[in-house]
Coordinates of C-alpha atoms in Angstrom, one line a residue:
Chain A
M28 CA 27.8 -11.3 75.3
A29 CA 29.9 -8.6 74.2
I30 CA 30.3 -7.8 70.5
D31 CA 33.9 -8.3 69.9
P32 CA 34.8 -4.8 67.4
T33 CA 37.4 -6.6 66.0
R34 CA 35.1 -9.0 64.5
V35 CA 33.2 -6.5 62.5
P36 CA 35.2 -4.7 59.4
R37 CA 35.2 -0.8 59.9
F38 CA 36.5 2.0 58.0
G39 CA 39.1 4.5 59.3
H40 CA 36.3 6.7 60.6
G41 CA 35.3 3.7 62.8
S42 CA 31.5 3.6 61.2
R43 CA 30.6 0.5 58.9
V44 CA 29.1 2.8 56.4
P45 CA 31.2 3.6 53.8
G46 CA 31.6 8.0 53.5
W47 CA 28.8 8.7 55.7
D48 CA 30.5 12.0 56.7
D49 CA 31.9 12.5 53.3
A50 CA 29.3 15.2 53.5
A51 CA 30.3 19.0 51.7
D52 CA 31.6 21.5 53.7
L53 CA 28.7 22.4 56.0
S54 CA 29.8 26.0 56.6
K55 CA 29.6 26.7 53.4
D56 CA 26.0 27.8 51.3
P57 CA 24.5 25.6 49.1
A58 CA 25.2 26.2 45.7
S59 CA 22.8 28.5 43.7
V60 CA 21.7 28.4 40.4
P61 CA 25.4 28.5 38.6
D62 CA 25.4 32.2 36.7
P63 CA 25.9 31.7 33.1
A64 CA 28.9 34.4 32.7
T65 CA 31.1 32.6 34.9
T66 CA 30.0 29.1 33.6
P67 CA 31.5 27.8 30.6
V68 CA 29.3 25.3 28.5
P69 CA 30.6 23.3 25.9
E70 CA 28.4 24.3 22.7
S71 CA 27.1 20.6 21.7
L72 CA 26.3 19.8 25.7
R73 CA 24.3 22.7 25.7
A74 CA 22.7 22.2 22.3
R75 CA 21.7 18.5 23.4
I76 CA 20.1 19.3 26.8
E77 CA 18.4 22.5 25.3
A78 CA 17.1 19.7 22.8
H79 CA 15.9 17.7 25.7
M80 CA 14.5 20.5 27.7
A81 CA 12.0 21.2 24.4
K82 CA 10.4 17.7 24.3
Y83 CA 8.6 18.5 27.7
P84 CA 6.3 20.8 29.2
D85 CA 8.2 21.1 32.3
R86 CA 11.8 21.8 31.9
R87 CA 13.1 19.7 34.8
S88 CA 11.6 16.7 33.0
A89 CA 15.1 16.7 31.2
A90 CA 17.1 16.0 34.4
I91 CA 17.7 12.2 33.6
P92 CA 18.6 12.7 30.0
A93 CA 21.0 15.7 30.7
L94 CA 22.5 14.0 33.4
Y95 CA 23.4 11.1 30.7
E96 CA 24.5 13.8 28.4
V97 CA 27.1 14.9 31.3
Q98 CA 28.2 11.1 31.5
A99 CA 28.8 10.5 27.8
D100 CA 31.0 13.6 27.5
Y101 CA 32.7 13.2 30.9
G102 CA 32.4 9.8 32.1
W103 CA 30.2 10.4 35.0
C104 CA 28.6 13.1 36.6
T105 CA 31.5 15.3 37.3
P106 CA 30.9 18.3 39.6
E107 CA 31.8 20.5 36.7
G108 CA 29.7 18.7 34.2
V109 CA 26.6 18.8 36.5
A110 CA 26.8 22.6 36.9
Q111 CA 27.1 23.0 33.4
A112 CA 23.8 20.8 33.1
A113 CA 22.4 23.3 35.7
C114 CA 23.4 26.5 34.4
V115 CA 21.8 25.3 31.0
M116 CA 18.5 24.0 32.8
R117 CA 18.5 27.1 35.4
L118 CA 18.4 24.3 38.2
T119 CA 20.9 24.1 41.4
P120 CA 23.4 21.6 41.1
G121 CA 22.2 20.1 44.2
Y122 CA 18.6 19.4 42.4
L123 CA 20.8 17.4 39.9
I124 CA 22.6 15.6 42.0
A125 CA 19.7 14.3 44.2
V126 CA 18.4 13.0 41.4
A127 CA 21.6 11.2 40.1
T128 CA 22.1 9.8 43.6
F129 CA 18.7 8.1 43.2
Y130 CA 19.4 5.8 40.0
D131 CA 21.7 3.1 39.3
M132 CA 22.8 3.9 36.0
L133 CA 24.1 7.5 36.7
F134 CA 27.8 7.6 38.1
T135 CA 28.4 10.1 40.9
H136 CA 32.0 8.9 41.4
P137 CA 34.6 8.0 38.7
V138 CA 34.2 4.6 36.9
G139 CA 35.8 2.5 34.4
S140 CA 35.1 3.4 30.8
H141 CA 33.8 -0.1 29.7
Q142 CA 30.1 -1.1 31.3
V143 CA 30.3 -5.0 32.8
W144 CA 26.9 -5.6 34.3
V145 CA 26.4 -9.1 35.4
C146 CA 23.0 -9.9 36.1
T147 CA 22.9 -11.8 39.6
N148 CA 18.8 -11.6 40.1
I149 CA 16.8 -14.9 40.8
S150 CA 16.6 -16.5 37.2
C151 CA 19.9 -15.9 36.1
S152 CA 21.6 -17.0 39.8
L153 CA 19.7 -20.3 39.0
C154 CA 21.7 -20.5 35.8
G155 CA 24.9 -19.9 37.7
A156 CA 25.3 -16.0 37.5
D157 CA 27.1 -16.0 40.8
E158 CA 30.0 -18.0 39.8
L159 CA 29.7 -15.9 36.1
Y160 CA 30.6 -12.8 38.3
E161 CA 33.2 -14.2 40.7
R162 CA 35.0 -15.5 36.9
F163 CA 34.4 -12.0 35.8
R164 CA 36.3 -10.8 38.9
E165 CA 39.2 -12.8 38.3
E166 CA 39.8 -12.0 34.6
V167 CA 39.0 -8.2 35.2
G168 CA 41.7 -8.2 38.4
D169 CA 41.6 -4.3 39.3
D170 CA 41.6 -2.9 35.8
P171 CA 40.3 0.5 36.2
A172 CA 39.1 0.5 32.7
F173 CA 36.4 -1.9 33.8
N174 CA 33.4 -1.0 35.8
L175 CA 32.7 -4.8 36.7
R176 CA 29.1 -4.7 39.0
T177 CA 26.4 -7.3 39.8
F178 CA 23.1 -6.0 38.8
E179 CA 19.2 -6.4 39.5
C180 CA 17.1 -8.2 36.7
L181 CA 18.1 -6.5 33.4
G182 CA 15.3 -8.2 31.7
A183 CA 16.7 -10.8 29.6
C184 CA 16.2 -14.3 31.8
D185 CA 15.9 -15.8 28.6
I186 CA 19.6 -15.7 28.0
A187 CA 20.6 -16.1 31.6
P188 CA 23.2 -16.0 33.0
M189 CA 24.1 -12.7 31.2
A190 CA 25.8 -9.4 31.3
S191 CA 25.2 -6.4 29.7
I192 CA 28.7 -5.2 28.2
D193 CA 28.6 -1.7 27.3
G194 CA 24.9 -1.4 26.5
D195 CA 24.8 -4.9 24.6
Y196 CA 23.2 -7.8 26.5
V197 CA 25.0 -10.8 25.7
G198 CA 24.1 -14.5 27.0
P199 CA 24.1 -17.1 27.9
I200 CA 28.1 -16.5 28.7
A201 CA 29.7 -20.0 29.9
L202 CA 32.3 -19.9 32.5
D203 CA 35.1 -20.9 30.0
E204 CA 33.8 -17.9 27.7
V205 CA 34.9 -15.1 30.0
P206 CA 38.6 -14.8 29.1
T207 CA 37.4 -14.4 25.5
V208 CA 34.7 -11.7 26.5
V209 CA 37.4 -9.7 28.5
E210 CA 39.4 -9.6 25.7
Q211 CA 37.0 -8.7 23.2
I212 CA 36.0 -6.0 25.3
R213 CA 39.7 -4.8 25.5
N214 CA 40.3 -4.6 21.7
A215 CA 36.9 -3.1 21.5
Q216 CA 35.6 -5.9 19.4
E217 CA 31.9 -7.2 19.2
V218 CA 31.8 -9.6 22.1
L219 CA 30.2 -13.1 21.4
P220 CA 28.2 -12.0 18.0
D221 CA 26.4 -15.4 18.2
K222 CA 25.1 -14.6 21.6
Q223 CA 24.0 -11.0 21.6
L224 CA 20.4 -10.6 22.4
S225 CA 19.6 -8.1 19.3
R226 CA 20.6 -11.5 17.0
R227 CA 18.0 -14.1 19.2
K228 CA 15.0 -15.4 17.7
S229 CA 11.7 -16.3 19.4
V230 CA 11.4 -19.3 20.9
D231 CA 7.8 -19.4 20.7
P232 CA 7.0 -22.6 18.7
N233 CA 3.6 -20.8 17.3
A234 CA 5.4 -17.6 16.1
R235 CA 7.9 -19.7 13.9
E236 CA 5.4 -21.9 12.3
Q237 CA 3.3 -18.8 10.9
Chain B
V2 CA -4.1 -22.6 19.8
T3 CA -5.9 -19.2 18.2
D4 CA -4.0 -17.3 15.8
L5 CA -1.2 -15.3 17.4
L6 CA -1.9 -11.4 17.9
L7 CA 1.5 -10.1 18.8
F8 CA 3.9 -12.6 17.7
K9 CA 2.7 -13.1 14.6
N10 CA 5.8 -12.8 11.8
I11 CA 7.5 -11.8 15.2
D12 CA 10.8 -12.7 13.6
E13 CA 10.3 -11.5 9.8
P14 CA 13.4 -9.5 8.9
D15 CA 13.2 -5.6 9.3
L16 CA 9.5 -6.1 11.0
H17 CA 10.9 -3.1 13.3
T18 CA 10.8 -0.8 10.5
L19 CA 7.7 1.2 8.9
E20 CA 8.1 -0.6 5.8
V21 CA 7.4 -3.9 6.4
Y22 CA 4.9 -3.1 9.2
E23 CA 2.6 -1.3 6.9
R24 CA 3.2 -4.3 4.7
R25 CA 1.9 -6.6 7.1
G26 CA -1.3 -4.7 7.7
G27 CA 0.3 -2.3 10.3
Y28 CA -1.6 1.7 10.9
K29 CA -4.6 0.0 9.2
S30 CA -6.2 0.1 13.2
L31 CA -5.4 3.4 13.4
R32 CA -7.0 4.8 10.3
K33 CA -10.2 2.8 11.3
A34 CA -10.1 4.4 14.8
L35 CA -9.6 7.6 13.8
E36 CA -13.2 7.3 11.5
M37 CA -14.7 6.2 14.2
D38 CA -16.4 8.1 17.3
R39 CA -13.7 8.1 20.5
E40 CA -16.7 6.9 22.4
D41 CA -17.1 3.7 20.1
V42 CA -13.4 3.1 19.9
L43 CA -14.0 3.4 23.7
A44 CA -16.7 1.2 23.8
E45 CA -14.9 -1.5 21.8
L46 CA -12.1 -1.6 24.4
D47 CA -14.2 -1.8 27.2
S48 CA -16.1 -4.8 25.5
S49 CA -12.9 -6.4 24.9
A50 CA -12.7 -6.5 28.6
I51 CA -8.5 -6.6 28.3
R52 CA -7.0 -6.5 31.6
G53 CA -3.9 -4.9 32.2
R54 CA -0.8 -6.6 31.4
G55 CA 1.8 -4.9 33.6
G56 CA 0.8 -6.7 37.0
A57 CA -2.2 -5.2 38.6
G58 CA -4.6 -6.8 36.0
F59 CA -6.9 -3.3 36.1
A60 CA -9.8 -3.4 33.1
M61 CA -8.1 -1.3 30.7
G62 CA -11.6 0.5 29.5
K63 CA -12.7 1.3 32.3
K64 CA -9.3 2.6 33.5
A65 CA -9.5 4.8 30.5
S66 CA -13.2 5.9 30.8
F67 CA -11.9 7.4 34.4
L68 CA -10.2 10.4 32.6
P69 CA -12.5 13.4 32.5
K70 CA -14.0 14.5 29.2
G71 CA -12.7 18.0 27.9
G72 CA -10.2 19.7 26.2
M73 CA -7.8 20.3 29.3
D74 CA -4.4 19.4 28.8
K75 CA -4.1 14.8 28.8
Y76 CA -1.8 12.7 28.9
L77 CA -0.8 9.4 27.8
V78 CA 2.3 7.2 29.4
C79 CA 3.3 3.7 28.3
N80 CA 5.1 2.2 31.0
A81 CA 8.0 0.1 29.5
D82 CA 10.3 0.3 32.7
E83 CA 9.9 -3.6 32.9
S84 CA 11.8 -4.6 36.1
E85 CA 10.2 -7.3 37.3
P86 CA 12.5 -9.9 38.0
G87 CA 11.5 -12.5 35.2
T88 CA 9.7 -10.3 32.8
F89 CA 11.1 -9.8 29.5
K90 CA 8.2 -9.8 27.5
D91 CA 7.9 -6.1 26.4
R92 CA 11.5 -6.1 25.9
E93 CA 11.2 -8.4 22.8
L94 CA 8.0 -6.4 21.7
M95 CA 9.7 -3.3 21.6
Q96 CA 12.7 -4.8 20.2
K97 CA 11.0 -6.2 16.9
C98 CA 7.8 -4.8 16.7
P99 CA 7.7 -1.3 17.9
H100 CA 5.2 0.2 15.8
M101 CA 2.7 -2.1 17.1
L102 CA 3.4 -0.2 20.7
I103 CA 3.3 3.2 18.6
E104 CA 0.0 2.5 16.4
G105 CA -1.8 1.6 20.1
M106 CA -0.4 4.7 21.8
I107 CA -2.0 6.9 18.9
I108 CA -5.5 5.1 19.1
A109 CA -5.2 5.0 22.9
A110 CA -4.2 9.0 23.0
Y111 CA -7.6 9.7 20.2
V112 CA -9.7 8.0 22.6
I113 CA -8.7 9.9 25.8
G114 CA -8.0 12.9 23.8
A115 CA -4.4 13.6 25.0
T116 CA -2.2 15.5 22.6
R117 CA 1.0 14.4 24.6
A118 CA 2.4 10.8 24.9
F119 CA 5.7 9.6 26.4
I120 CA 7.0 6.1 26.4
Y121 CA 9.1 5.4 29.7
I122 CA 11.4 2.9 29.1
R123 CA 14.1 1.6 31.4
G124 CA 17.9 2.9 30.4
E125 CA 19.3 -0.6 30.6
Y126 CA 17.1 -1.2 27.3
D127 CA 19.5 0.7 25.1
F128 CA 19.1 -1.2 22.1
Q129 CA 15.2 -1.5 21.9
A130 CA 15.0 2.6 23.0
S131 CA 16.9 3.0 20.0
R132 CA 15.0 0.9 18.1
L133 CA 11.8 2.6 19.4
E134 CA 13.3 6.3 19.0
A135 CA 14.2 5.5 15.0
A136 CA 10.4 4.1 14.7
V137 CA 8.9 7.2 16.2
E138 CA 10.8 9.3 13.9
E139 CA 9.7 7.1 10.8
A140 CA 5.6 7.3 12.2
R141 CA 6.5 11.2 12.4
E142 CA 7.6 11.5 9.0
A143 CA 4.5 9.5 7.5
G144 CA 2.3 11.6 9.6
Y145 CA 0.9 9.3 12.3
V146 CA 2.4 11.2 15.0
G147 CA 2.4 15.3 15.2
E148 CA 0.0 17.8 13.9
R149 CA -3.3 17.0 12.3
I150 CA -2.9 13.4 12.2
L151 CA -4.0 12.0 8.9
G152 CA -6.1 15.0 8.1
T153 CA -8.2 14.9 11.5
D154 CA -8.0 17.6 14.0
H155 CA -6.2 15.2 16.4
D156 CA -2.5 16.3 17.5
L157 CA 0.0 14.1 19.3
T158 CA 3.4 14.5 20.5
L159 CA 5.4 11.3 21.0
W160 CA 8.7 11.0 23.0
V161 CA 10.7 8.1 24.3
H162 CA 12.3 8.9 27.8
R163 CA 14.7 6.6 29.3
G164 CA 14.6 5.8 32.9
A165 CA 18.2 5.1 34.4
G166 CA 18.2 2.2 36.6
A167 CA 15.2 1.9 39.5
Y168 CA 12.7 -1.1 39.8
I169 CA 10.4 1.5 41.9
C170 CA 10.3 3.7 38.1
G171 CA 7.7 1.0 37.3
E172 CA 5.2 1.8 40.0
E173 CA 2.9 4.1 38.2
T174 CA 2.8 7.4 40.5
A175 CA 7.0 6.8 40.8
L176 CA 7.2 6.7 37.2
L177 CA 5.6 10.0 36.8
D178 CA 7.7 11.2 39.3
S179 CA 10.6 10.3 37.7
L180 CA 9.5 11.7 34.3
E181 CA 8.9 14.7 36.0
G182 CA 12.7 14.9 36.7
K183 CA 12.5 14.1 40.1
R184 CA 13.8 11.1 42.1
G185 CA 11.3 8.2 41.4
N186 CA 9.6 8.0 44.6
P187 CA 5.9 7.0 45.1
R188 CA 3.1 9.2 45.7
L189 CA 0.1 9.1 47.9
K190 CA -3.1 7.6 46.2
P191 CA -5.9 9.2 45.5
P192 CA -5.8 11.4 43.7
F193 CA -5.0 8.6 41.0
P194 CA -3.3 9.2 37.7
A195 CA -6.5 9.6 35.8
N196 CA -7.4 12.6 37.7
Q197 CA -4.0 14.1 38.9
G198 CA -1.2 12.3 36.9
L199 CA 1.8 13.8 35.0
Y200 CA 2.4 17.6 35.5
Q201 CA -0.8 17.0 37.6
G202 CA -3.1 16.6 34.9
P203 CA -5.1 13.6 34.0
T204 CA -3.4 10.8 32.6
L205 CA -3.6 7.2 31.2
I206 CA -0.6 4.8 32.2
N207 CA -0.5 1.6 30.8
N208 CA 2.0 -1.4 29.9
V209 CA 3.7 -1.8 26.5
E210 CA 2.1 -5.4 25.8
T211 CA -1.8 -3.7 27.0
L212 CA -1.2 -0.6 24.2
A213 CA 0.7 -3.1 22.0
T214 CA -2.9 -5.0 21.9
V215 CA -5.2 -2.4 21.0
P216 CA -4.3 -2.2 17.3
A217 CA -5.6 -5.7 17.4
I218 CA -8.7 -5.2 19.2
V219 CA -9.6 -2.1 17.1
E220 CA -9.1 -4.6 13.9
M221 CA -11.4 -7.6 15.0
G222 CA -13.6 -5.9 17.5
G223 CA -14.2 -5.9 21.2
A224 CA -16.4 -8.6 21.1
E225 CA -14.3 -11.0 18.7
Y226 CA -11.5 -10.3 21.3
A227 CA -13.5 -11.3 24.3
K228 CA -14.1 -14.8 23.1
I229 CA -10.3 -15.4 23.3
G230 CA -9.1 -16.6 26.4
S231 CA -11.7 -17.5 29.4
P232 CA -14.1 -15.2 31.4
G233 CA -12.3 -12.8 33.3
S234 CA -9.2 -13.1 31.7
T235 CA -10.0 -12.4 27.9
G236 CA -7.3 -12.5 25.1
T237 CA -3.9 -14.0 24.6
K238 CA -0.8 -13.1 26.9
L239 CA 2.8 -13.0 26.8
V240 CA 4.5 -15.3 29.1
S241 CA 8.3 -14.7 30.1
V242 CA 9.2 -18.1 31.4
S243 CA 12.8 -18.3 33.1
G244 CA 14.7 -20.0 35.5
N245 CA 15.7 -24.1 35.4
V246 CA 13.6 -24.6 32.1
T247 CA 15.3 -26.1 29.0
N248 CA 13.6 -23.9 26.8
P249 CA 13.3 -20.4 28.4
G250 CA 11.8 -17.3 26.6
N251 CA 8.7 -15.7 25.7
F252 CA 5.5 -17.5 24.6
E253 CA 2.3 -16.0 23.2
I254 CA -0.7 -18.3 25.0
E255 CA -4.1 -17.8 25.1
L256 CA -4.9 -17.3 28.6
G257 CA -7.0 -20.1 30.8
I258 CA -4.8 -22.9 29.5
R259 CA -3.2 -25.3 31.7
S260 CA 0.0 -24.4 33.7
R261 CA 1.7 -27.4 33.0
D262 CA 1.2 -27.1 29.3
I263 CA 3.4 -23.7 29.5
I264 CA 6.2 -24.8 31.9
Y265 CA 6.5 -28.5 30.8
G266 CA 5.0 -28.0 27.3
L267 CA 6.3 -25.1 25.8
A268 CA 9.4 -24.3 27.7
G269 CA 10.2 -27.8 28.3
G270 CA 10.3 -28.3 31.8
P271 CA 13.4 -28.4 34.4
P272 CA 17.0 -29.7 33.1
D273 CA 18.3 -33.1 33.8
G274 CA 15.1 -34.9 34.6
H275 CA 14.6 -32.3 37.8
E276 CA 11.3 -32.3 38.9
V277 CA 9.6 -28.5 39.4
K278 CA 9.8 -27.7 43.3
F279 CA 7.8 -24.0 43.0
W280 CA 7.2 -21.4 40.5
F281 CA 6.5 -18.0 40.8
P282 CA 3.5 -17.5 38.5
G283 CA 4.0 -13.5 37.8
G284 CA 7.0 -12.2 38.6
S285 CA 8.9 -12.3 41.8
S286 CA 5.9 -10.4 43.6
S287 CA 3.9 -13.3 43.5
P288 CA 3.4 -15.5 46.2
V289 CA 5.0 -18.9 45.0
L290 CA 3.2 -22.3 43.8
T291 CA 4.2 -25.6 44.3
K292 CA 4.3 -28.6 41.9
D293 CA 0.5 -29.5 43.3
D294 CA -0.6 -26.0 41.7
L295 CA 0.8 -27.4 38.0
D296 CA -2.6 -27.9 36.7
L297 CA -4.2 -24.7 37.5
A298 CA -5.5 -22.6 34.7
Y299 CA -3.1 -19.9 33.7
D300 CA -5.2 -17.0 34.1
F301 CA -6.0 -13.8 36.7
D302 CA -9.1 -15.2 38.6
T303 CA -7.6 -18.7 38.9
M304 CA -4.5 -17.7 39.8
A305 CA -5.8 -15.2 42.4
K306 CA -7.6 -18.4 43.9
A307 CA -4.9 -20.1 44.4
G308 CA -3.7 -17.6 46.6
S309 CA -0.8 -16.1 44.5
M310 CA -1.4 -13.8 41.0
L311 CA -1.0 -13.8 37.7
G312 CA 1.0 -10.2 37.5
S313 CA 3.1 -9.9 34.6
G314 CA 3.1 -13.0 33.5
A315 CA 6.9 -14.3 34.4
I316 CA 6.8 -17.6 35.4
I317 CA 10.3 -18.5 36.9
V318 CA 10.5 -22.2 37.5
V319 CA 12.8 -23.3 40.6
D320 CA 13.7 -27.0 40.5
D321 CA 14.5 -29.9 43.1
S322 CA 18.0 -28.9 42.7
N323 CA 17.9 -25.5 44.5
S324 CA 17.3 -24.3 48.3
V325 CA 14.2 -22.5 49.0
V326 CA 16.8 -20.2 51.3
D327 CA 19.0 -19.5 48.8
V328 CA 15.4 -18.3 46.6
A329 CA 14.2 -16.5 49.4
L330 CA 17.6 -14.4 50.1
K331 CA 18.0 -13.4 46.5
T332 CA 14.2 -12.4 46.3
A333 CA 14.6 -10.0 49.6
K334 CA 18.1 -8.6 48.9
F335 CA 16.4 -7.4 45.1
Y336 CA 13.7 -5.7 47.4
R337 CA 16.2 -4.1 49.7
H338 CA 18.2 -2.8 46.8
E339 CA 15.3 -1.4 44.9
S340 CA 13.0 0.3 48.0
C341 CA 13.1 3.6 47.1
G342 CA 13.4 4.5 51.2
K343 CA 10.1 6.9 51.4
C344 CA 8.1 4.6 53.6
T345 CA 9.7 2.8 57.1
P346 CA 7.9 -0.4 56.7
C347 CA 9.2 -1.5 53.1
R348 CA 12.5 0.4 53.8
E349 CA 13.3 -1.3 57.2
G350 CA 11.1 -4.3 57.0
T351 CA 13.2 -5.5 53.8
N352 CA 16.5 -4.8 55.2
W353 CA 15.4 -7.0 58.5
T354 CA 14.4 -9.8 56.1
V355 CA 17.5 -10.1 54.5
K356 CA 19.5 -10.0 57.6
M357 CA 17.1 -12.4 58.9
L358 CA 17.7 -14.9 56.5
Q359 CA 21.5 -14.3 56.5
R360 CA 21.1 -15.3 60.2
I361 CA 19.5 -18.6 59.0
K362 CA 22.4 -19.3 56.3
S363 CA 25.1 -18.5 58.9
G364 CA 23.6 -20.8 61.6
E365 CA 23.0 -18.1 64.2
A366 CA 18.7 -18.1 63.6
T367 CA 16.4 -20.5 65.6
P368 CA 12.6 -21.8 64.3
M369 CA 11.6 -18.9 66.1
D370 CA 13.1 -16.9 63.7
L371 CA 10.8 -18.0 61.4
D372 CA 7.6 -16.6 63.2
I373 CA 9.3 -12.9 63.8
M374 CA 9.9 -13.0 60.0
A375 CA 6.4 -13.7 59.3
S376 CA 5.3 -10.9 61.9
V377 CA 7.8 -8.6 60.0
Q378 CA 6.0 -9.8 56.4
E379 CA 2.7 -9.0 58.1
R380 CA 3.6 -5.6 59.2
I381 CA 4.7 -4.5 55.8
I382 CA 1.8 -5.6 53.6
G383 CA -0.7 -2.4 53.1
N384 CA 1.1 0.1 55.3
C385 CA 3.1 1.8 52.7
L386 CA 2.4 4.1 49.7
C387 CA 3.3 1.4 46.9
V388 CA 3.4 -2.3 47.0
L389 CA 7.1 -2.5 46.4
G390 CA 7.2 -3.6 50.5
D391 CA 4.5 -6.4 49.6
A392 CA 5.9 -7.4 46.4
M393 CA 8.6 -8.9 48.6
A394 CA 6.3 -9.8 51.7
M395 CA 4.2 -11.8 49.9
P396 CA 6.7 -14.2 47.9
V397 CA 9.0 -14.8 51.1
G398 CA 6.0 -15.6 53.3
S399 CA 4.7 -17.9 51.2
M400 CA 8.0 -19.5 50.8
I401 CA 8.1 -19.5 54.6
V402 CA 4.6 -21.0 54.8
K403 CA 4.9 -23.6 52.3
F404 CA 8.6 -24.8 53.0
R405 CA 8.7 -24.4 56.6
D406 CA 9.9 -28.0 57.3
E407 CA 12.8 -27.1 54.4
F408 CA 13.6 -23.8 56.5
E409 CA 13.4 -25.7 59.8
A410 CA 15.7 -28.4 58.3
Y411 CA 17.8 -25.8 57.3
I412 CA 18.5 -24.1 60.4
E413 CA 19.2 -27.0 62.5
E414 CA 21.5 -28.1 60.0
A415 CA 23.3 -25.0 59.8
R416 CA 23.2 -24.6 63.8
A417 CA 24.9 -28.2 63.9
R418 CA 27.7 -27.3 61.6
N419 CA 28.6 -24.6 64.1
D420 CA 28.5 -26.4 66.9
A421 CA 31.3 -28.6 65.4
L422 CA 33.3 -25.7 65.2
T423 CA 33.2 -24.8 69.0
T424 CA 35.7 -26.6 71.5
D425 CA 36.5 -26.6 75.0
E426 CA 39.9 -25.0 74.1
A427 CA 40.6 -20.9 75.2
P428 CA 40.8 -18.6 72.5
P429 CA 43.6 -17.5 71.0
E430 CA 45.7 -14.8 72.6
A431 CA 44.9 -12.4 69.7
L432 CA 41.4 -12.5 69.4
I433 CA 40.9 -11.6 72.9
Q434 CA 39.6 -8.4 73.0
G435 CA 42.0 -5.6 74.1
A436 CA 45.0 -8.1 74.1
A437 CA 46.0 -6.4 70.8
A438 CA 46.5 -3.2 72.5

C-alpha cells in the first residue's frame, strides 16, 4: 500500500526533520579561534570564565561553566557570546557549539526568560504530569516570555507531579493551582511557597523520631 | 531498626552549615582518618564490604584498591549526576547535609592519594549545587580543604562542577568526558578509570551516598559496619520510593528487610485501595518485579537472584489502575531521548522500540510485533560501550515477558477499535492522493 504523503506532516522543504538543512554556509571555512584584537569581550564575562578555567588542569573543562555564563548574560548561547567565550578560552566557536548542542540546559536558539520545565517521566506521569503539562500550555499560551517544556526525570519524584520553575523545584502542583503559578511567575513572586522543595521535611519516620 | 547513619538529625535546622555539622560530631572521622595510615583506612573500607550505591553495586574498598600507588596525579570524582528516573536520595543528602559528603571525599582522597577532587552535580540541582558550593567554601576556610589539611602533608583542591542536563553523564566514563569539557559520550572500557580516567590519570569515581557513608565507616570501624544489613549487602541504604504510593520519599533502611515493609510499611502502599501491579526495584533501568515478589528481601543478591537489580535503590510503584503499555512507552521514550547516539544498537534500538510501542497504542500492531520487539531488546544488550541501551532493553523486555497477556489484549482491543472506524464507503474526494492538485 502506498503511503499517502498528505497524511504525514512535513516542513516547507519537504522533510519531516526540522532544520536538517539549517547548516552554515558550506563554502565558508570553519571559524578559527577568535582574534582577541577584533573580539571585544565584556570585562565581567572574561573574569568569570577565567575564574572557571583556573579550577581545572585543562582549560577545556570550563566549557560548560563558560557557556552557562554566556547564557546568563545573553539569555541563550548567542553566536556573539559563544565567540567571546571561545576567544577567552582559546578554542574554536565550533568546539563550544558542539558541546552546547549535546546538553538540554544549554540553549542554541532564543528561548523565553522564564524556565518552566514540567517533569513527565515515569513517576510524575503516574501522578498526572501529562495533564499538568497540558494545563500549563493552556495557561501560558504563546507568551514568548516563557520557555515551557517537558523534561525527563528532574529527580524529585517525591513531590510528583512537579516542575522546575526558574531553577526552583515546586510540587506537587494541582491542576487548579496552575493559574496561580503562572501569575506568580509573571509577577516575579515566589511560586507556591509552601510547596517549595527547599522547605520540605524528610518523610522517613525514623529520621523524624531521632 | 538500627541507628540511622546518613539521615540522623537530617531535619535539624542549619545542618548544612559547618557550625551545626561540627556540633553534631562532624569532621571527627576526618581527624581520626588522618592519624591513621592510608592502608589502614583502606582496610577499614574493605572490611566494611560496602557496595557502591550508584547502581552497579561494586565493592568500594576493592575499587579504591585498584588505583596505582605512587606520587602521580590522581583524581577523585563524586558522581552526583543523579538522573536515574525514580532516584532522588542524593538530592536530599546534598541539600541537607553537604558536609557529610565533603568529609567522606576528603577521607577517600587521602586514602587513594588524590590531590584534586570534583563533585559532578547535575545542572538541574541548582539549589543543591549552591548549598554544596557554600559548604566547600566553609570547609576551605576551616582548613579541611586546601593545602596541608589539618597540619598534615596532604593537599586537596575540591570543586563543584555543574552538568547541563544529560542522563548519560551519570555513566562514569561519559561523566569524565563531560568533566573534561567534551560532549558526554562514554568511552571504551578497558582501560578502566582506575588506570586511565580524568585527564588520563588514575581516577576513583563514587556515588554521593557511598562517599557520604565513609565518615560513618571510619568512625565505627569496618567490621562493625559490616554487621549491619545482610551478608553481601552490608550497611544501611537510602531508598527513594515514588509512583503510586501515599507517602513518597526517601527512607534509610537496613539492607535485607522485606520489600513489602518498604512499599507498604514506610511508603504506605498504593492509594485508594489499589493493589501493587508491578514495581521497579532499582530505578527505571531495573527489570520489573510483580506483586508476587513483594516478600523478597531488599538487598543486592536477592534482587539479582529474582532477575532484577537493586540499582540505585529507587523503587517506583505502579498500581493496577495503570496500563503496562503506557509505562513501557514512557520508559522507552526516556532512553530514546537520553541515548547519546554513539553506538548504533542503542541509538536505533531505543528509537525502534518507541515506534513499535506507539504502533501498539495506535492499533497498528500484531502480537508478532512483541516477538520482534523482544528480539530488538536482545540485540541491544551487551553490544554497546555503556549500559544505557541495556537499561531500556531490560525493563521493557521484562514487561513484555511478565505482562504478555496484557500486551496482547491491548493490541487486540486497539485493532478492534480501528476496525470499527473503517467503512465500505469510498473515501472523501479530498483524501485521495493527487486529488488536490
